């Protein structure tokens, strides 16, 4: 193969931590959109998405359908990969390392080990260091973020509560992560081990966050973003970028709303632009009150 | 010296951090009016489709073209290099067309083909430069006054200069080696 010879000649090292975390750095300030067809993917790319998440169903439909949600049919993922030139992500079930192997074989650019699908393992997440393709994982607080990074996640996102169009859980999780970082920075060195024990997080990562004052990987918001203002809210709270799941293609005018959310994410500190792009977007996706959802149907509590 | 870093989307914070290490004033640029009074501009890595559309919507495209033709020093890395080009392998991105280079996007394939390698860049001296290539483009052709500064072993061009315009297929902003940014500042200051 030509590519193999090229790699040998140039001493090219693939799958390194730097290229895994580096792709997430390139996605910063951008919007990653859930898509279920090549046509959606094209619309997302035209709207300015920095990547797409290839799915069979958006979270709102997964929630409505119930039952067991699994990795998407590779046919759907491949069709989307062929259609757009931006990175394509896909989801595997928590702990389902064989779905992850299949996604890597397909050549997806990022794997989301996602609570939106039904977990395959309630005790263990995928050991992500074994893969050349990078992973993004959800979290509700700093301890959970650091456990996933310890397993090899090269990018973190809040879990939020997917498929609800309700930003409240994403806000809760982002504040928990950012607040956790702030407290860790102020924690004296000799108390870090006790904090690591309490958080259930690897000591080395706790010590690193204490030292650098941020997560060692990129941190996006996800789970409930439905409007440009939602996206800018998450950015102002400290997100590096935004995932929008059902929020775009469950709305009445995905082209216009997608573009508006992209612009609000870039100009998140500019209220005039946010007001301007929020005009005439049509109907947002129908929202759900988290308190009306039975505990066993909450997605964020999947995984640990 | 005041260097603007285009902050529409992508790894602009990393470039700003490096410029501050080099003790240069670094300013994020999201709107056309923020281009005024700059001594140089960096277009960072990110998604060229996304950056290109945001530049167009917020009237940055025409203004950056005009400034580039007027001699404003510009560094483009990865997506930034794609945007500086005149010709691109696909139709998803409309480039600014200010550098006389032809680019092939995602030239190595998808993310699993992203790689690190040591690069020989003669203008930076003998010590190899850490090349971080992420879904990287390559320079297929450089014409006119554009000159290739670095190649991979197979001959693919990965850095180029045309007067005060500088482009890299890799990401110096993801390394701790400051030489590539220093080289750009030297160009901007008229020292190189």
Short mmCIF file of C-alpha atoms in Angstrom, two decimals:
data_model
loop_
_atom_site.label_atom_id
_atom_site.label_comp_id
_atom_site.label_asym_id
_atom_site.label_seq_id
_atom_site.Cartn_x
_atom_site.Cartn_y
_atom_site.Cartn_z
CA UNK A 1 0.00 0.00 0.00
CA UNK A 2 1.16 3.48 -0.83
CA UNK A 3 0.17 4.95 2.56
CA UNK A 4 2.12 2.27 4.46
CA UNK A 5 5.35 2.92 2.50
CA UNK A 6 4.89 6.62 3.02
CA UNK A 7 4.59 6.17 6.80
CA UNK A 8 7.69 4.00 6.98
CA UNK A 9 9.75 6.40 4.84
CA UNK A 10 8.74 9.43 6.85
CA UNK A 11 8.90 7.82 10.30
CA UNK A 12 5.27 8.83 10.84
CA UNK A 13 3.79 7.86 14.19
CA UNK A 14 -0.03 7.54 14.18
CA UNK A 15 -2.54 7.35 17.05
CA UNK A 16 -0.42 9.38 19.49
CA UNK A 17 -1.98 11.20 22.45
CA UNK A 18 -1.03 14.50 20.79
CA UNK A 19 -2.92 13.80 17.55
CA UNK A 20 -5.90 12.45 19.51
CA UNK A 21 -6.23 15.46 21.79
CA UNK A 22 -5.10 17.72 18.93
CA UNK A 23 -8.13 16.94 16.75
CA UNK A 24 -10.38 17.99 19.65
CA UNK A 25 -8.39 21.23 19.88
CA UNK A 26 -9.17 21.86 16.21
CA UNK A 27 -12.91 21.46 16.94
CA UNK A 28 -12.90 24.17 19.63
CA UNK A 29 -15.19 27.14 19.24
CA UNK A 30 -17.31 25.00 16.96
CA UNK A 31 -20.58 23.08 16.84
CA UNK A 32 -20.83 19.30 16.37
CA UNK A 33 -24.24 18.33 14.99
CA UNK A 34 -26.14 15.04 15.19
CA UNK A 35 -27.18 13.82 11.74
CA UNK A 36 -29.04 10.71 10.59
CA UNK A 37 -28.75 10.98 6.79
CA UNK A 38 -26.18 12.21 4.24
CA UNK A 39 -28.62 15.05 3.44
CA UNK A 40 -28.54 16.16 7.09
CA UNK A 41 -24.75 15.96 7.06
CA UNK A 42 -24.58 18.22 4.01
CA UNK A 43 -26.90 20.75 5.68
CA UNK A 44 -24.77 20.63 8.85
CA UNK A 45 -21.56 21.24 6.89
CA UNK A 46 -23.18 24.11 4.97
CA UNK A 47 -24.36 25.61 8.27
CA UNK A 48 -20.74 25.65 9.45
CA UNK A 49 -20.61 22.60 11.74
CA UNK A 50 -17.01 21.66 12.65
CA UNK A 51 -17.96 17.95 12.75
CA UNK A 52 -21.02 15.70 12.61
CA UNK A 53 -22.18 12.80 14.76
CA UNK A 54 -23.53 10.03 12.52
CA UNK A 55 -26.56 8.30 14.05
CA UNK A 56 -29.54 6.17 13.07
CA UNK A 57 -31.81 8.22 15.31
CA UNK A 58 -31.35 11.49 17.18
CA UNK A 59 -31.59 11.24 21.00
CA UNK A 60 -35.18 12.58 21.13
CA UNK A 61 -36.26 9.67 18.89
CA UNK A 62 -34.15 7.16 20.83
CA UNK A 63 -35.88 8.36 24.00
CA UNK A 64 -39.31 8.06 22.38
CA UNK A 65 -38.60 4.59 20.93
CA UNK A 66 -37.32 3.02 24.17
CA UNK A 67 -35.87 -0.51 24.06
CA UNK A 68 -32.15 -1.12 23.49
CA UNK A 69 -30.26 1.55 21.52
CA UNK A 70 -27.10 0.30 19.78
CA UNK A 71 -24.31 1.46 17.46
CA UNK A 72 -25.74 2.76 14.16
CA UNK A 73 -25.80 0.63 11.00
CA UNK A 74 -22.35 1.09 9.37
CA UNK A 75 -24.14 1.77 6.05
CA UNK A 76 -25.51 5.02 7.50
CA UNK A 77 -22.13 6.01 8.94
CA UNK A 78 -20.26 5.27 5.69
CA UNK A 79 -22.76 7.18 3.57
CA UNK A 80 -22.29 10.21 5.81
CA UNK A 81 -18.48 9.84 5.72
CA UNK A 82 -18.61 9.86 1.91
CA UNK A 83 -20.81 12.96 1.78
CA UNK A 84 -18.93 15.49 3.91
CA UNK A 85 -15.27 16.48 4.30
CA UNK A 86 -15.54 17.55 7.98
CA UNK A 87 -14.78 14.97 10.73
CA UNK A 88 -17.43 12.30 11.32
CA UNK A 89 -18.03 10.92 14.82
CA UNK A 90 -20.13 7.92 15.80
CA UNK A 91 -21.42 6.46 19.07
CA UNK A 92 -20.74 3.12 20.73
CA UNK A 93 -22.44 1.81 23.86
CA UNK A 94 -20.69 2.36 27.20
CA UNK A 95 -18.26 -0.55 27.69
CA UNK A 96 -18.95 -2.05 24.24
CA UNK A 97 -15.37 -2.24 23.03
CA UNK A 98 -16.31 -4.38 20.02
CA UNK A 99 -18.67 -1.70 18.69
CA UNK A 100 -15.73 0.66 19.21
CA UNK A 101 -13.42 -1.69 17.25
CA UNK A 102 -15.97 -1.77 14.42
CA UNK A 103 -16.21 2.03 14.36
CA UNK A 104 -12.42 2.28 14.27
CA UNK A 105 -12.35 -0.18 11.37
CA UNK A 106 -14.87 1.99 9.50
CA UNK A 107 -12.49 4.91 9.92
CA UNK A 108 -14.69 7.30 11.90
CA UNK A 109 -12.71 10.28 13.18
CA UNK A 110 -13.93 10.22 16.80
CA UNK A 111 -15.86 7.66 18.87
CA UNK A 112 -18.41 8.87 21.43
CA UNK A 113 -18.77 6.26 24.18
CA UNK A 114 -22.26 7.48 24.90
CA UNK A 115 -24.92 7.21 27.59
CA UNK A 116 -27.47 7.99 24.87
CA UNK A 117 -27.14 4.35 23.80
CA UNK A 118 -28.01 1.52 26.20
CA UNK A 119 -24.91 0.58 28.25
CA UNK A 120 -23.32 -2.79 27.46
CA UNK A 121 -21.33 -2.92 30.71
CA UNK A 122 -22.50 -1.36 33.98
CA UNK A 123 -19.12 -1.78 35.71
CA UNK A 124 -16.53 -0.86 33.08
CA UNK A 125 -16.06 1.68 30.35
CA UNK A 126 -13.95 0.98 27.23
CA UNK A 127 -10.16 1.03 27.79
CA UNK A 128 -9.65 3.75 25.23
CA UNK A 129 -5.85 3.83 25.20
CA UNK A 130 -5.91 0.65 23.07
CA UNK A 131 -7.38 2.53 20.10
CA UNK A 132 -5.79 4.74 17.45
CA UNK A 133 -9.05 6.61 16.96
CA UNK A 134 -9.75 9.10 19.78
CA UNK A 135 -12.76 8.95 22.12
CA UNK A 136 -15.05 11.56 23.64
CA UNK A 137 -16.97 10.69 26.83
CA UNK A 138 -19.71 12.34 28.85
CA UNK A 139 -19.40 13.45 32.47
CA UNK A 140 -21.48 15.05 35.23
CA UNK A 141 -18.63 16.35 37.37
CA UNK A 142 -14.85 16.63 37.54
CA UNK A 143 -14.27 13.20 39.09
CA UNK A 144 -16.18 11.49 36.28
CA UNK A 145 -14.28 13.55 33.67
CA UNK A 146 -10.93 12.51 35.14
CA UNK A 147 -11.94 8.82 35.33
CA UNK A 148 -12.74 8.88 31.62
CA UNK A 149 -9.51 10.71 30.77
CA UNK A 150 -7.66 8.11 32.85
CA UNK A 151 -9.18 5.43 30.60
CA UNK A 152 -8.00 7.31 27.53
CA UNK A 153 -10.75 9.78 26.58
CA UNK A 154 -9.04 12.53 24.53
CA UNK A 155 -12.06 14.84 24.78
CA UNK A 156 -14.77 15.37 27.40
CA UNK A 157 -18.32 16.65 27.17
CA UNK A 158 -21.07 17.21 29.70
CA UNK A 159 -23.77 14.58 29.66
CA UNK A 160 -26.61 17.04 30.09
CA UNK A 161 -29.88 15.24 29.42
CA UNK A 162 -29.93 14.31 25.75
CA UNK A 163 -33.09 14.54 23.67
CA UNK A 164 -34.90 16.92 26.05
CA UNK A 165 -34.15 20.32 24.50
CA UNK A 166 -33.67 21.37 28.14
CA UNK A 167 -30.34 22.97 29.01
CA UNK A 168 -30.66 22.63 32.80
CA UNK A 169 -28.64 19.42 33.20
CA UNK A 170 -25.81 20.56 30.89
CA UNK A 171 -25.54 23.73 32.98
CA UNK A 172 -25.46 21.69 36.19
CA UNK A 173 -22.71 19.43 34.80
CA UNK A 174 -20.60 22.25 33.33
CA UNK A 175 -20.76 24.20 36.60
CA UNK A 176 -19.80 21.04 38.50
CA UNK A 177 -16.74 20.51 36.26
CA UNK A 178 -15.58 24.14 36.19
CA UNK A 179 -16.31 24.63 39.91
CA UNK A 180 -14.46 21.41 40.67
CA UNK A 181 -11.42 22.71 38.78
CA UNK A 182 -11.55 26.02 40.65
CA UNK A 183 -11.66 24.25 44.03
CA UNK A 184 -8.83 21.91 43.02
CA UNK A 185 -6.59 24.84 42.09
CA UNK A 186 -7.15 26.28 45.58
CA UNK A 187 -6.50 22.95 47.33
CA UNK A 188 -3.09 22.72 49.03
CA UNK A 189 -0.70 20.10 47.64
CA UNK A 190 -0.81 17.98 50.80
CA UNK A 191 -4.60 17.58 50.55
CA UNK A 192 -4.68 16.42 46.90
CA UNK A 193 -4.49 12.70 47.69
CA UNK A 194 -7.50 12.91 50.00
CA UNK A 195 -9.39 14.86 47.33
CA UNK A 196 -8.47 12.23 44.71
CA UNK A 197 -9.80 9.51 47.02
CA UNK A 198 -13.03 11.40 47.61
CA UNK A 199 -13.51 12.17 43.89
CA UNK A 200 -12.62 8.62 42.87
CA UNK A 201 -10.25 10.08 40.28
CA UNK A 202 -6.66 9.15 39.36
CA UNK A 203 -4.22 11.05 41.59
CA UNK A 204 -1.91 12.04 38.69
CA UNK A 205 -4.79 13.74 36.87
CA UNK A 206 -6.02 15.45 40.04
CA UNK A 207 -2.47 16.79 40.56
CA UNK A 208 -2.27 17.90 36.91
CA UNK A 209 -5.55 19.85 37.06
CA UNK A 210 -4.38 21.44 40.34
CA UNK A 211 -1.23 22.56 38.53
CA UNK A 212 -2.55 23.71 35.12
CA UNK A 213 -5.95 25.01 36.27
CA UNK A 214 -7.93 23.31 33.50
CA UNK A 215 -8.75 19.87 32.14
CA UNK A 216 -5.86 18.32 30.20
CA UNK A 217 -8.27 17.75 27.27
CA UNK A 218 -10.90 19.80 25.45
CA UNK A 219 -14.27 20.07 27.20
CA UNK A 220 -17.50 20.52 25.18
CA UNK A 221 -21.10 21.05 26.30
CA UNK A 222 -23.75 18.52 25.29
CA UNK A 223 -27.24 17.37 26.20
CA UNK A 224 -30.09 19.85 25.83
CA UNK A 225 -28.75 22.64 23.59
CA UNK A 226 -31.69 23.90 21.48
CA UNK A 227 -31.11 27.62 20.81
CA UNK A 228 -28.26 30.03 19.94
CA UNK A 229 -28.54 31.46 23.47
CA UNK A 230 -28.19 27.96 24.96
CA UNK A 231 -24.94 27.48 23.03
CA UNK A 232 -23.58 30.88 24.09
CA UNK A 233 -24.60 30.19 27.71
CA UNK A 234 -22.51 27.01 27.74
CA UNK A 235 -19.58 28.84 26.14
CA UNK A 236 -19.74 31.60 28.75
CA UNK A 237 -19.83 28.95 31.49
CA UNK A 238 -16.50 27.65 30.15
CA UNK A 239 -17.27 25.10 27.40
CA UNK A 240 -14.74 24.86 24.56
CA UNK A 241 -17.50 24.13 22.03
CA UNK A 242 -20.96 22.62 21.72
CA UNK A 243 -22.65 19.39 20.64
CA UNK A 244 -26.20 19.81 19.37
CA UNK A 245 -28.14 16.56 19.20
CA UNK A 246 -31.84 16.73 18.52
CA UNK A 247 -31.85 20.54 18.72
CA UNK A 248 -31.23 21.14 15.03
CA UNK A 249 -33.00 18.46 13.03
CA UNK A 250 -36.01 18.31 15.41
CA UNK A 251 -36.54 22.04 14.90
CA UNK A 252 -38.74 23.46 12.15
CA UNK A 253 -35.91 25.06 10.15
CA UNK A 254 -32.62 23.15 10.61
CA UNK A 255 -30.63 25.19 8.02
CA UNK A 256 -31.31 28.52 9.68
CA UNK A 257 -31.13 27.26 13.26
CA UNK A 258 -27.88 25.36 12.62
CA UNK A 259 -26.20 28.44 11.17
CA UNK A 260 -27.50 30.62 14.04
CA UNK A 261 -26.13 28.22 16.68
CA UNK A 262 -22.74 28.18 14.89
CA UNK A 263 -22.62 31.99 14.86
CA UNK A 264 -23.70 32.25 18.52
CA UNK A 265 -20.94 29.81 19.51
CA UNK A 266 -18.28 31.96 17.82
CA UNK A 267 -19.70 35.26 19.08
CA UNK A 268 -20.76 33.95 22.50
CA UNK A 269 -19.54 37.11 24.23
CA UNK A 270 -21.47 39.45 21.92
CA UNK A 271 -25.13 39.81 23.09
CA UNK A 272 -26.06 41.94 20.06
CA UNK A 273 -25.06 39.18 17.66
CA UNK A 274 -26.82 36.55 19.80
CA UNK A 275 -30.01 38.64 19.72
CA UNK A 276 -29.68 39.14 15.96
CA UNK A 277 -29.16 35.46 15.09
CA UNK A 278 -32.01 34.42 17.43
CA UNK A 279 -34.59 36.17 15.22
CA UNK A 280 -37.07 34.23 13.08
CA UNK A 281 -35.68 30.77 13.68
CA UNK A 282 -39.10 29.08 13.62
CA UNK A 283 -40.11 26.47 16.18
CA UNK A 284 -37.43 25.01 18.45
CA UNK A 285 -37.59 21.29 19.22
CA UNK A 286 -40.32 20.39 21.74
CA UNK A 287 -38.77 20.47 25.23
CA UNK A 288 -39.14 18.11 28.19
CA UNK A 289 -39.17 19.04 31.88
CA UNK A 290 -36.52 16.86 33.54
CA UNK A 291 -38.74 16.49 36.63
CA UNK A 292 -41.42 14.80 34.49
CA UNK A 293 -38.99 12.09 33.33
CA UNK A 294 -39.02 8.93 35.48
CA UNK A 295 -35.58 8.27 37.09
CA UNK A 296 -35.08 5.04 35.17
CA UNK A 297 -35.44 6.93 31.87
CA UNK A 298 -32.74 9.53 32.65
CA UNK A 299 -29.75 9.00 30.36
CA UNK A 300 -27.16 10.95 32.39
CA UNK A 301 -27.12 8.40 35.20
CA UNK A 302 -25.85 5.72 32.80
CA UNK A 303 -22.11 5.13 33.32
CA UNK A 304 -20.16 6.37 36.34
CA UNK B 1 3.95 44.41 17.53
CA UNK B 2 0.21 43.54 17.41
CA UNK B 3 -0.72 40.20 15.89
CA UNK B 4 -4.35 39.24 15.36
CA UNK B 5 -5.45 35.61 15.56
CA UNK B 6 -8.62 34.76 13.65
CA UNK B 7 -10.98 33.36 16.31
CA UNK B 8 -13.98 32.29 14.23
CA UNK B 9 -13.40 28.63 15.10
CA UNK B 10 -10.46 26.32 15.87
CA UNK B 11 -7.24 26.33 17.88
CA UNK B 12 -6.81 30.12 18.16
CA UNK B 13 -6.11 30.11 21.92
CA UNK B 14 -2.98 27.99 21.34
CA UNK B 15 -1.58 30.54 18.87
CA UNK B 16 -2.37 33.40 21.27
CA UNK B 17 -0.53 31.56 24.08
CA UNK B 18 2.57 31.11 21.90
CA UNK B 19 2.58 34.76 20.78
CA UNK B 20 2.38 35.86 24.42
CA UNK B 21 5.33 33.57 25.23
CA UNK B 22 7.19 35.45 22.50
CA UNK B 23 6.14 38.70 24.20
CA UNK B 24 3.98 39.93 21.36
CA UNK B 25 0.55 41.51 21.78
CA UNK B 26 -1.98 38.94 20.55
CA UNK B 27 -5.63 39.75 19.86
CA UNK B 28 -8.52 37.45 18.88
CA UNK B 29 -10.29 38.58 15.68
CA UNK B 30 -13.95 37.69 15.08
CA UNK B 31 -15.19 40.83 13.30
CA UNK B 32 -13.84 42.80 10.33
CA UNK B 33 -13.27 45.96 12.40
CA UNK B 34 -10.88 43.99 14.65
CA UNK B 35 -8.51 43.66 11.67
CA UNK B 36 -7.60 47.35 11.86
CA UNK B 37 -4.11 48.30 12.99
CA UNK B 38 -2.61 44.80 12.99
CA UNK B 39 1.03 44.07 12.11
CA UNK B 40 0.19 40.50 11.23
CA UNK B 41 -2.58 37.90 11.26
CA UNK B 42 -2.68 34.18 12.05
CA UNK B 43 -5.39 31.93 10.59
CA UNK B 44 -5.37 28.89 12.89
CA UNK B 45 -6.12 25.23 12.47
CA UNK B 46 -9.75 24.21 12.78
CA UNK B 47 -12.30 23.20 10.16
CA UNK B 48 -11.68 25.20 7.00
CA UNK B 49 -15.34 24.85 5.93
CA UNK B 50 -16.54 26.28 9.25
CA UNK B 51 -13.93 29.09 9.42
CA UNK B 52 -14.52 29.98 5.74
CA UNK B 53 -18.29 30.33 6.21
CA UNK B 54 -17.96 32.42 9.38
CA UNK B 55 -15.42 34.68 7.64
CA UNK B 56 -17.84 35.19 4.77
CA UNK B 57 -20.90 35.87 6.96
CA UNK B 58 -19.01 38.44 9.07
CA UNK B 59 -17.38 40.23 6.09
CA UNK B 60 -13.86 39.08 6.96
CA UNK B 61 -13.18 37.35 3.65
CA UNK B 62 -12.97 40.44 1.45
CA UNK B 63 -11.11 42.44 4.10
CA UNK B 64 -8.44 39.76 4.71
CA UNK B 65 -7.95 39.37 0.93
CA UNK B 66 -7.46 43.09 0.58
CA UNK B 67 -5.02 43.26 3.51
CA UNK B 68 -3.06 40.25 2.22
CA UNK B 69 -2.68 41.87 -1.21
CA UNK B 70 -1.62 45.07 0.53
CA UNK B 71 1.26 43.23 2.21
CA UNK B 72 -0.14 42.28 5.65
CA UNK B 73 1.95 39.34 6.97
CA UNK B 74 -0.28 36.27 7.43
CA UNK B 75 0.50 32.83 8.86
CA UNK B 76 -1.95 30.02 8.11
CA UNK B 77 -1.67 26.62 9.79
CA UNK B 78 -3.56 23.55 8.49
CA UNK B 79 -7.08 24.96 7.86
CA UNK B 80 -5.41 28.38 7.70
CA UNK B 81 -3.12 27.14 4.92
CA UNK B 82 -6.12 25.73 3.04
CA UNK B 83 -7.82 29.13 3.23
CA UNK B 84 -4.73 31.02 1.99
CA UNK B 85 -4.48 28.82 -1.12
CA UNK B 86 -5.59 29.57 -4.65
CA UNK B 87 -6.72 26.09 -5.63
CA UNK B 88 -8.17 23.23 -3.51
CA UNK B 89 -8.82 19.56 -4.32
CA UNK B 90 -12.54 19.72 -3.39
CA UNK B 91 -15.39 22.20 -3.61
CA UNK B 92 -16.41 22.27 0.06
CA UNK B 93 -14.17 25.27 0.81
CA UNK B 94 -13.80 28.50 -1.11
CA UNK B 95 -10.24 29.72 -0.45
CA UNK B 96 -9.09 33.33 -0.21
CA UNK B 97 -6.79 32.79 -3.21
CA UNK B 98 -3.92 34.92 -1.94
CA UNK B 99 -1.09 32.35 -2.10
CA UNK B 100 -0.17 30.74 -5.39
CA UNK B 101 -0.39 27.18 -4.04
CA UNK B 102 -2.60 24.17 -4.81
CA UNK B 103 -3.84 22.24 -1.78
CA UNK B 104 -5.15 18.74 -1.32
CA UNK B 105 -7.37 18.63 1.81
CA UNK B 106 -7.29 15.64 4.21
CA UNK B 107 -4.45 14.37 2.01
CA UNK B 108 -3.40 11.50 4.30
CA UNK B 109 -6.95 10.25 4.95
CA UNK B 110 -9.03 10.32 8.10
CA UNK B 111 -8.09 10.84 11.77
CA UNK B 112 -6.55 7.38 12.20
CA UNK B 113 -3.93 8.49 9.63
CA UNK B 114 -3.05 11.63 11.63
CA UNK B 115 0.58 11.46 12.71
CA UNK B 116 3.64 13.03 14.25
CA UNK B 117 7.02 13.15 12.54
CA UNK B 118 10.25 15.12 12.67
CA UNK B 119 10.56 17.67 9.88
CA UNK B 120 13.56 19.24 8.28
CA UNK B 121 12.83 22.96 7.77
CA UNK B 122 16.08 24.56 6.54
CA UNK B 123 14.96 28.16 7.27
CA UNK B 124 14.62 27.23 10.97
CA UNK B 125 18.11 25.76 11.24
CA UNK B 126 19.40 22.20 11.42
CA UNK B 127 17.46 20.96 14.44
CA UNK B 128 14.37 19.02 13.26
CA UNK B 129 10.95 20.60 13.93
CA UNK B 130 8.18 18.55 15.62
CA UNK B 131 5.54 18.08 12.90
CA UNK B 132 2.02 17.39 14.18
CA UNK B 133 -0.26 16.51 11.27
CA UNK B 134 -3.99 16.22 12.00
CA UNK B 135 -6.25 15.31 9.05
CA UNK B 136 -3.66 17.44 7.34
CA UNK B 137 -3.58 18.95 3.87
CA UNK B 138 -0.52 18.95 1.59
CA UNK B 139 0.77 21.44 -0.93
CA UNK B 140 0.55 19.77 -4.33
CA UNK B 141 2.01 22.68 -6.24
CA UNK B 142 3.63 26.03 -5.56
CA UNK B 143 3.79 28.52 -8.44
CA UNK B 144 4.89 32.07 -9.05
CA UNK B 145 6.61 33.58 -6.03
CA UNK B 146 5.41 30.83 -3.65
CA UNK B 147 8.26 28.66 -2.47
CA UNK B 148 8.13 25.31 -0.62
CA UNK B 149 10.00 25.46 2.72
CA UNK B 150 9.61 21.84 3.87
CA UNK B 151 8.76 18.47 2.40
CA UNK B 152 8.03 14.98 3.68
CA UNK B 153 10.31 12.18 2.43
CA UNK B 154 7.90 11.39 -0.42
CA UNK B 155 8.19 14.98 -1.67
CA UNK B 156 4.84 16.32 -0.42
CA UNK B 157 5.12 20.03 0.36
CA UNK B 158 4.12 20.85 3.95
CA UNK B 159 5.23 24.48 4.39
CA UNK B 160 5.46 27.40 1.99
CA UNK B 161 6.22 31.09 1.86
CA UNK B 162 5.19 33.77 -0.61
CA UNK B 163 6.60 37.17 0.32
CA UNK B 164 5.02 37.90 3.75
CA UNK B 165 2.56 35.00 3.59
CA UNK B 166 3.53 31.81 5.41
CA UNK B 167 1.69 28.50 5.47
CA UNK B 168 2.12 25.16 7.26
CA UNK B 169 0.20 21.90 6.86
CA UNK B 170 1.15 20.97 10.45
CA UNK B 171 0.51 22.57 13.86
CA UNK B 172 3.43 24.46 15.42
CA UNK B 173 0.87 25.81 17.93
CA UNK B 174 0.49 22.33 19.44
CA UNK B 175 4.20 22.06 20.27
CA UNK B 176 6.55 23.86 22.64
CA UNK B 177 8.97 24.71 19.79
CA UNK B 178 8.58 28.44 19.16
CA UNK B 179 10.81 28.68 16.06
CA UNK B 180 8.07 28.63 13.43
CA UNK B 181 6.18 31.48 15.13
CA UNK B 182 9.46 33.36 15.64
CA UNK B 183 10.16 32.96 11.92
CA UNK B 184 6.74 34.46 11.15
CA UNK B 185 7.40 37.39 13.50
CA UNK B 186 10.77 37.94 11.79
CA UNK B 187 8.99 38.06 8.41
CA UNK B 188 6.41 40.47 9.83
CA UNK B 189 9.17 42.70 11.20
CA UNK B 190 11.02 42.63 7.86
CA UNK B 191 14.03 40.82 9.36
CA UNK B 192 13.67 37.73 7.13
#
